[in-house]
RNA sequence: GCCCGGGUGGCGAAAUGGCAGACGCUUCUGACUUAAAAUCAGAUUUCCGAAAGGAAGUGCCGGUUCGAGUCCGGUCCCGGGCACCA
């Protein structure tokens, strides 16, 4: 049922079809279907207060085109949307205004939903979800319990940004040039008790399985680099003060061991205090203070000045017994390797710079093939100054020296990863509470004895003021553990989250078997299952909810599992996942990790979550700069929908350039695609709103038009599959230009074209389809099978042959397909534009590519 | 700094190693109109030329090839990520 409007009145047409789809539940995905399934997923948005950014509809339009196209191709399509709704901005807003983050988040979701609906995306809204919904985070907490039970979650002291003035932990983003974003106060690195997930246990698989996924190469390479596998050796250096034992270092270059002239410990290394001689203590203390204010990025920057202090202590080089001074410098990180290195200034840039600065000796042990290389030399070569190994190629020496050290028990080959365990807790309010309580040793022992407990092999503990606290999980049956209301959203001031102030919730009598809780101020309930406990006050980071939402979409109402096994088996994982490249590492790596854990548990049937991945590019402002409020170059989708309509916006976003490119916004381009849609309208609809008189059932289209139609069917189909929407649109424009020139056109041809256009401009597609009379049994264009192209019509008997002389284009001519080389040559000689360039010349070489090119190399 | 991208007309771009600039925008000219808008037709890389035509041209330097925007080496510039922004 098309509208009655006379002109292309998108303000009437678009809402009309949107309510049609909604009433008919047109995009409902059925969990039981005989059709093949296709699951296409967008990275779900964080519902910020600013509303939808123009970058959102870019990626969402791309997946919507795919979803609509796949439906027309006969697939049962799952195309869901939801809200990644925990996060820092809602919390900051709450701190500022006192509004509950849930209230603020709900309002933002309403706004986002309105905007997304106005864009006409074919989402199955019956599967909408939000990570902040307790029925959702119940399962986020459940997954955490599995990680905990498997020993993949532990507690450790980790450095975080701390602002003494604000008495709060700050996110990296809230620290600008070493000052707090709010107030500009100094900040420092401070150790706090944190939950950490053992992602490193999966490093090898996360690396190896990258070969199985269809992802952009750049993203795979970034993940590879992030995991950062390197083979080397752990080597023990005996300390001169034998009472302190040995120093364990990691190196990727054991072959350069004879060039080690000093050693470096990270300032956080546990041995530093014991090592440092009395006269060096003061230096160390002040140095530590300085480096505490630096990020890892600043510490390891090759361009930054290196600094360090001498500890006063020495170690013994295991290969030659030499005394090696031990330095403490922050260019070595505690989080990588063993937090200690052997420095080889002749063959490492940072070591070299450091050695020059502090006048430490430099010994070359790798010779380049030719002459004296400038130091540091990091290239290929053979060993020198290494008694017993001289002349050996360095990769061989690496193996041999490592083996020799291993034989003596002072070293072993090791694989090391840059990947560090995942810091998984935040000292914030607006996140999933950990389903964990802390109890004393005796109560933990009681719980451990209980049959069917889900405790890890070794207990997770921390010690505070000499007392050990043991982590006890809240039983899965007691989930969700609700986020309690708080008086203030400001952190407690001690580094703990605002939850630490909710005494009633925090200090409890805890039932070990059921997970029930009673405030500790009440009388202890009867029964020996009740123990005194303190709840975990940390919350989970935003990543938690986004690590598994794609699974929940398959069965969003499931209450016995995160999704039913049947749904997980039917829908599997997304066939296509589209989102920004800014997620290339973190989100995608974390989700892969969780998925593999769930795979190992038998919850999901496949080991990788995202088989095919694509990144949409960023849309810049009109000025070519990143869109931002402060620059005043932000474009809102609402404005464009008002002025030109959703179909125009969708088409424009896709026409702008390749989906993965970064592209500036151009208001003139909007007019261009709008004109194109107007032109399509005029080809279908006459002045009074009637069907255009040039369209008729009795018309036979010209061979050229039919050929072009089939070329267009092929190109649009191929381009959608390849996510090349810009060139698909060009082809449709070319076809429309041809339509315009044709005096008559068959209804059939026009309808076929509308089918091609419909995934891009669905409202206009439906409207014009309806006006042309639809087709039997197809009130909506979406129910019509995608057109097939006829290869026979694409075949032609003539092709254009290009003539080149010495590689330069000199002319071209239509020739018969399969023309012989001799005939091609004769044609070239006869060609008025080519012949002059051949006159009086000797042809030295003929390159003939039939149907393409004839290149004549002449003297 | 490290990792990952990208540099093609006035602009967004297109081009299985084979006609560089499709398609769209912009600007200009013309038609229609009393006029304007809309629409339609044409032109729109640079240089030489009245034209026909010719030459140069895909950030820069070099290489491979009959032929390079495309492949290789180097270099400059711009952008994204860097573990608590999402």
JSON list of C-alpha atoms in Angstrom, two decimals, chain A residues 454-543:
[
{"chain": "A", "resi": 454, "resn": "UNK", "atom": "CA", "xyz": [32.92, -24.23, 42.36]},
{"chain": "A", "resi": 455, "resn": "UNK", "atom": "CA", "xyz": [36.14, -23.05, 43.92]},
{"chain": "A", "resi": 456, "resn": "UNK", "atom": "CA", "xyz": [39.33, -22.83, 41.89]},
{"chain": "A", "resi": 457, "resn": "UNK", "atom": "CA", "xyz": [42.15, -25.28, 42.54]},
{"chain": "A", "resi": 458, "resn": "UNK", "atom": "CA", "xyz": [44.17, -22.72, 44.43]},
{"chain": "A", "resi": 459, "resn": "UNK", "atom": "CA", "xyz": [42.35, -20.03, 46.39]},
{"chain": "A", "resi": 460, "resn": "UNK", "atom": "CA", "xyz": [42.33, -16.39, 45.28]},
{"chain": "A", "resi": 461, "resn": "UNK", "atom": "CA", "xyz": [43.54, -14.33, 48.20]},
{"chain": "A", "resi": 462, "resn": "UNK", "atom": "CA", "xyz": [44.93, -11.00, 49.22]},
{"chain": "A", "resi": 463, "resn": "UNK", "atom": "CA", "xyz": [46.54, -9.85, 52.41]},
{"chain": "A", "resi": 464, "resn": "UNK", "atom": "CA", "xyz": [45.65, -6.61, 54.09]},
{"chain": "A", "resi": 465, "resn": "UNK", "atom": "CA", "xyz": [47.14, -5.50, 57.40]},
{"chain": "A", "resi": 466, "resn": "UNK", "atom": "CA", "xyz": [48.51, -8.98, 57.90]},
{"chain": "A", "resi": 467, "resn": "UNK", "atom": "CA", "xyz": [45.13, -10.68, 57.47]},
{"chain": "A", "resi": 468, "resn": "UNK", "atom": "CA", "xyz": [44.45, -12.99, 54.55]},
{"chain": "A", "resi": 469, "resn": "UNK", "atom": "CA", "xyz": [41.15, -12.63, 52.72]},
{"chain": "A", "resi": 470, "resn": "UNK", "atom": "CA", "xyz": [39.75, -15.44, 50.58]},
{"chain": "A", "resi": 471, "resn": "UNK", "atom": "CA", "xyz": [37.54, -14.98, 47.52]},
{"chain": "A", "resi": 472, "resn": "UNK", "atom": "CA", "xyz": [34.32, -16.96, 47.58]},
{"chain": "A", "resi": 473, "resn": "UNK", "atom": "CA", "xyz": [31.99, -16.98, 44.57]},
{"chain": "A", "resi": 474, "resn": "UNK", "atom": "CA", "xyz": [28.31, -16.13, 44.85]},
{"chain": "A", "resi": 475, "resn": "UNK", "atom": "CA", "xyz": [26.55, -19.29, 43.60]},
{"chain": "A", "resi": 476, "resn": "UNK", "atom": "CA", "xyz": [25.21, -19.03, 40.05]},
{"chain": "A", "resi": 477, "resn": "UNK", "atom": "CA", "xyz": [21.73, -19.72, 41.36]},
{"chain": "A", "resi": 478, "resn": "UNK", "atom": "CA", "xyz": [21.84, -16.46, 43.33]},
{"chain": "A", "resi": 479, "resn": "UNK", "atom": "CA", "xyz": [22.60, -14.34, 40.26]},
{"chain": "A", "resi": 480, "resn": "UNK", "atom": "CA", "xyz": [22.07, -11.62, 39.26]},
{"chain": "A", "resi": 481, "resn": "UNK", "atom": "CA", "xyz": [23.89, -9.83, 41.99]},
{"chain": "A", "resi": 482, "resn": "UNK", "atom": "CA", "xyz": [22.17, -6.45, 41.66]},
{"chain": "A", "resi": 483, "resn": "UNK", "atom": "CA", "xyz": [24.00, -3.20, 41.65]},
{"chain": "A", "resi": 484, "resn": "UNK", "atom": "CA", "xyz": [22.80, -1.47, 44.85]},
{"chain": "A", "resi": 485, "resn": "UNK", "atom": "CA", "xyz": [21.79, 2.18, 45.02]},
{"chain": "A", "resi": 486, "resn": "UNK", "atom": "CA", "xyz": [24.35, 4.56, 46.47]},
{"chain": "A", "resi": 487, "resn": "UNK", "atom": "CA", "xyz": [24.22, 7.99, 48.07]},
{"chain": "A", "resi": 488, "resn": "UNK", "atom": "CA", "xyz": [27.12, 9.38, 46.12]},
{"chain": "A", "resi": 489, "resn": "UNK", "atom": "CA", "xyz": [28.70, 8.34, 42.84]},
{"chain": "A", "resi": 490, "resn": "UNK", "atom": "CA", "xyz": [32.05, 9.70, 43.93]},
{"chain": "A", "resi": 491, "resn": "UNK", "atom": "CA", "xyz": [34.66, 7.07, 44.73]},
{"chain": "A", "resi": 492, "resn": "UNK", "atom": "CA", "xyz": [35.04, 6.34, 48.42]},
{"chain": "A", "resi": 493, "resn": "UNK", "atom": "CA", "xyz": [38.24, 8.33, 48.67]},
{"chain": "A", "resi": 494, "resn": "UNK", "atom": "CA", "xyz": [40.31, 5.34, 49.67]},
{"chain": "A", "resi": 495, "resn": "UNK", "atom": "CA", "xyz": [40.64, 4.05, 46.14]},
{"chain": "A", "resi": 496, "resn": "UNK", "atom": "CA", "xyz": [37.64, 1.78, 46.53]},
{"chain": "A", "resi": 497, "resn": "UNK", "atom": "CA", "xyz": [34.51, 2.24, 44.44]},
{"chain": "A", "resi": 498, "resn": "UNK", "atom": "CA", "xyz": [31.40, 4.07, 45.77]},
{"chain": "A", "resi": 499, "resn": "UNK", "atom": "CA", "xyz": [30.05, 0.60, 46.64]},
{"chain": "A", "resi": 500, "resn": "UNK", "atom": "CA", "xyz": [32.42, 0.58, 49.63]},
{"chain": "A", "resi": 501, "resn": "UNK", "atom": "CA", "xyz": [30.12, 3.16, 51.27]},
{"chain": "A", "resi": 502, "resn": "UNK", "atom": "CA", "xyz": [27.02, 0.96, 51.09]},
{"chain": "A", "resi": 503, "resn": "UNK", "atom": "CA", "xyz": [27.56, -0.71, 54.45]},
{"chain": "A", "resi": 504, "resn": "UNK", "atom": "CA", "xyz": [24.30, -2.68, 54.46]},
{"chain": "A", "resi": 505, "resn": "UNK", "atom": "CA", "xyz": [25.24, -4.29, 51.17]},
{"chain": "A", "resi": 506, "resn": "UNK", "atom": "CA", "xyz": [28.93, -4.55, 51.85]},
{"chain": "A", "resi": 507, "resn": "UNK", "atom": "CA", "xyz": [29.24, -6.25, 55.23]},
{"chain": "A", "resi": 508, "resn": "UNK", "atom": "CA", "xyz": [27.01, -9.30, 55.35]},
{"chain": "A", "resi": 509, "resn": "UNK", "atom": "CA", "xyz": [26.18, -12.67, 56.72]},
{"chain": "A", "resi": 510, "resn": "UNK", "atom": "CA", "xyz": [26.61, -14.80, 53.64]},
{"chain": "A", "resi": 511, "resn": "UNK", "atom": "CA", "xyz": [25.05, -18.20, 53.03]},
{"chain": "A", "resi": 512, "resn": "UNK", "atom": "CA", "xyz": [27.76, -20.29, 51.39]},
{"chain": "A", "resi": 513, "resn": "UNK", "atom": "CA", "xyz": [25.30, -22.72, 49.83]},
{"chain": "A", "resi": 514, "resn": "UNK", "atom": "CA", "xyz": [22.58, -20.41, 48.54]},
{"chain": "A", "resi": 515, "resn": "UNK", "atom": "CA", "xyz": [24.34, -17.09, 48.19]},
{"chain": "A", "resi": 516, "resn": "UNK", "atom": "CA", "xyz": [21.69, -15.43, 50.35]},
{"chain": "A", "resi": 517, "resn": "UNK", "atom": "CA", "xyz": [22.83, -12.37, 52.30]},
{"chain": "A", "resi": 518, "resn": "UNK", "atom": "CA", "xyz": [21.75, -10.53, 55.43]},
{"chain": "A", "resi": 519, "resn": "UNK", "atom": "CA", "xyz": [23.33, -7.28, 56.59]},
{"chain": "A", "resi": 520, "resn": "UNK", "atom": "CA", "xyz": [26.05, -7.98, 59.16]},
{"chain": "A", "resi": 521, "resn": "UNK", "atom": "CA", "xyz": [24.38, -5.54, 61.53]},
{"chain": "A", "resi": 522, "resn": "UNK", "atom": "CA", "xyz": [21.56, -8.04, 61.88]},
{"chain": "A", "resi": 523, "resn": "UNK", "atom": "CA", "xyz": [21.71, -11.14, 64.01]},
{"chain": "A", "resi": 524, "resn": "UNK", "atom": "CA", "xyz": [23.58, -14.00, 62.39]},
{"chain": "A", "resi": 525, "resn": "UNK", "atom": "CA", "xyz": [20.95, -16.32, 60.89]},
{"chain": "A", "resi": 526, "resn": "UNK", "atom": "CA", "xyz": [20.83, -19.86, 62.21]},
{"chain": "A", "resi": 527, "resn": "UNK", "atom": "CA", "xyz": [22.70, -22.66, 60.46]},
{"chain": "A", "resi": 528, "resn": "UNK", "atom": "CA", "xyz": [26.39, -23.39, 59.87]},
{"chain": "A", "resi": 529, "resn": "UNK", "atom": "CA", "xyz": [26.22, -22.21, 56.24]},
{"chain": "A", "resi": 530, "resn": "UNK", "atom": "CA", "xyz": [26.29, -18.57, 57.29]},
{"chain": "A", "resi": 531, "resn": "UNK", "atom": "CA", "xyz": [29.67, -16.87, 57.36]},
{"chain": "A", "resi": 532, "resn": "UNK", "atom": "CA", "xyz": [30.74, -13.30, 57.81]},
{"chain": "A", "resi": 533, "resn": "UNK", "atom": "CA", "xyz": [31.72, -11.76, 54.50]},
{"chain": "A", "resi": 534, "resn": "UNK", "atom": "CA", "xyz": [32.58, -8.51, 52.81]},
{"chain": "A", "resi": 535, "resn": "UNK", "atom": "CA", "xyz": [31.50, -8.02, 49.23]},
{"chain": "A", "resi": 536, "resn": "UNK", "atom": "CA", "xyz": [33.86, -7.18, 46.43]},
{"chain": "A", "resi": 537, "resn": "UNK", "atom": "CA", "xyz": [33.52, -3.45, 45.77]},
{"chain": "A", "resi": 538, "resn": "UNK", "atom": "CA", "xyz": [35.20, -3.34, 42.38]},
{"chain": "A", "resi": 539, "resn": "UNK", "atom": "CA", "xyz": [33.02, -3.48, 39.29]},
{"chain": "A", "resi": 540, "resn": "UNK", "atom": "CA", "xyz": [33.74, -4.95, 35.89]},
{"chain": "A", "resi": 541, "resn": "UNK", "atom": "CA", "xyz": [35.01, -2.85, 32.98]},
{"chain": "A", "resi": 542, "resn": "UNK", "atom": "CA", "xyz": [32.76, -1.99, 30.06]},
{"chain": "A", "resi": 543, "resn": "UNK", "atom": "CA", "xyz": [34.44, -4.69, 27.98]}
]
